[in-house]
Coordinates of C-alpha atoms in Angstrom, one line a residue:
X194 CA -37.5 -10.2 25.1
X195 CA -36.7 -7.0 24.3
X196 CA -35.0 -6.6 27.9
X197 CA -32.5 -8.7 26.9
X198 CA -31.2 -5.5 24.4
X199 CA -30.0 -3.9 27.3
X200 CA -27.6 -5.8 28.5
X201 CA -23.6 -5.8 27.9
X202 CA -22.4 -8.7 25.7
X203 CA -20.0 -10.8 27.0
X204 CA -15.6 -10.2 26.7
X205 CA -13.6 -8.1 26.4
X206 CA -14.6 -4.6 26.1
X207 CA -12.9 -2.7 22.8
X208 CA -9.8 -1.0 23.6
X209 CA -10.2 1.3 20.8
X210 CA -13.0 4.4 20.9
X211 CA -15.4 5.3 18.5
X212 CA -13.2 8.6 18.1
X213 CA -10.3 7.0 17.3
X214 CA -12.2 5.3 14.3
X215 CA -13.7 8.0 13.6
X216 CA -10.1 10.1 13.3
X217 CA -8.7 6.9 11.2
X218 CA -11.1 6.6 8.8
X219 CA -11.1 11.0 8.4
X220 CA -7.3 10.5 7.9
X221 CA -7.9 7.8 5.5
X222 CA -10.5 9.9 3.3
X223 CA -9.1 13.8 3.6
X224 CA -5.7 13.4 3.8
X225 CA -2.2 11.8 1.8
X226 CA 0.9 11.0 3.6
X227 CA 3.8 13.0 2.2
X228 CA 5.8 10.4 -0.1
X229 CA 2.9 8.8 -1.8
X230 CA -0.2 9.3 -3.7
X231 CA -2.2 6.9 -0.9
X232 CA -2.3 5.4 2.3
X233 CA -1.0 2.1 3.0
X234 CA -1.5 0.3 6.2
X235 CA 1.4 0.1 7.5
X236 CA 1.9 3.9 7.0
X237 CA -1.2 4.9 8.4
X238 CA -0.1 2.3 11.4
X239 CA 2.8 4.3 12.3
X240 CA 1.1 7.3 12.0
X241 CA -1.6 6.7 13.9
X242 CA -0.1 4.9 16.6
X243 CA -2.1 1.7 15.4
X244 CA -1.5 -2.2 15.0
X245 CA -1.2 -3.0 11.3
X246 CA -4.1 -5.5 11.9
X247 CA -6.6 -2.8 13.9
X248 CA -6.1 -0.3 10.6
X249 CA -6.8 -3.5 8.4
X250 CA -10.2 -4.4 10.1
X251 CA -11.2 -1.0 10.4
X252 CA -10.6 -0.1 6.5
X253 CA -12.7 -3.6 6.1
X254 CA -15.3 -2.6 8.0
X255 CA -15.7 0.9 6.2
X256 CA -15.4 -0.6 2.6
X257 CA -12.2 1.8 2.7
X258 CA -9.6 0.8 0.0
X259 CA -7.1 3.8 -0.2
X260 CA -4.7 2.0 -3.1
X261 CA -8.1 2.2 -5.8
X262 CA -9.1 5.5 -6.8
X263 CA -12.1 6.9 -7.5
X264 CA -11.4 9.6 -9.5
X265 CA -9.3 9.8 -12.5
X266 CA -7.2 12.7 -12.5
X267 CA -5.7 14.0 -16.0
X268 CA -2.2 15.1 -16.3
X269 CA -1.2 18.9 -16.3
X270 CA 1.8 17.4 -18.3
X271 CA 1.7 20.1 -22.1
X272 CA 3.3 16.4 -23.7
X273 CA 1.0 13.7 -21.7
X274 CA -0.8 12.8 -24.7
X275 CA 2.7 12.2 -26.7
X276 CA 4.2 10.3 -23.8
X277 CA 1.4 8.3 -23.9
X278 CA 1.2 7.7 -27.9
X279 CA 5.0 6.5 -27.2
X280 CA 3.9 3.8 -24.8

């Protein structure tokens, strides 16, 4: 049994390497595009030279949701808390 480990599964091999996952996922987590405070996928898609559906199942597979933030940033605004009393 544990020659059958060995061998190559059956279809079509993956068209995509490990480092190009590797660079998506990077881009995802280090970097933001220039008109936006996250990624989307059809952004990253274009800039990484991606199908919309290949950056989809890739940020699935990682857990990877750009649009929900982790971390709360606080304004640098001197009137954010009066803005925010007004709302």
């Amino acid at each position: 049994m544990s020659g059958l480990h060995d061998e190559l599964r059956p279809g079509r091999p993956r068209p995509i390497s490990d480092e190009r996952v590797a660079q998506l996922v990077r881009k995802t987590l280090d970097t933001k595009p220039k008109d936006g405070t996250h990624w989307s996928i059809r952004q990253m898609a274009r800039q990484t030279r991606l199908s919309k559906s290949t950056v989809h199942r890739i940020w699935q597979a990682f857990g990877l949701e750009p649009h929900r933030q982790r971390h709360f940033k606080l304004s640098n605004d001197p009137f954010f808390v009066e803005k925010v009393r007004i709302l």
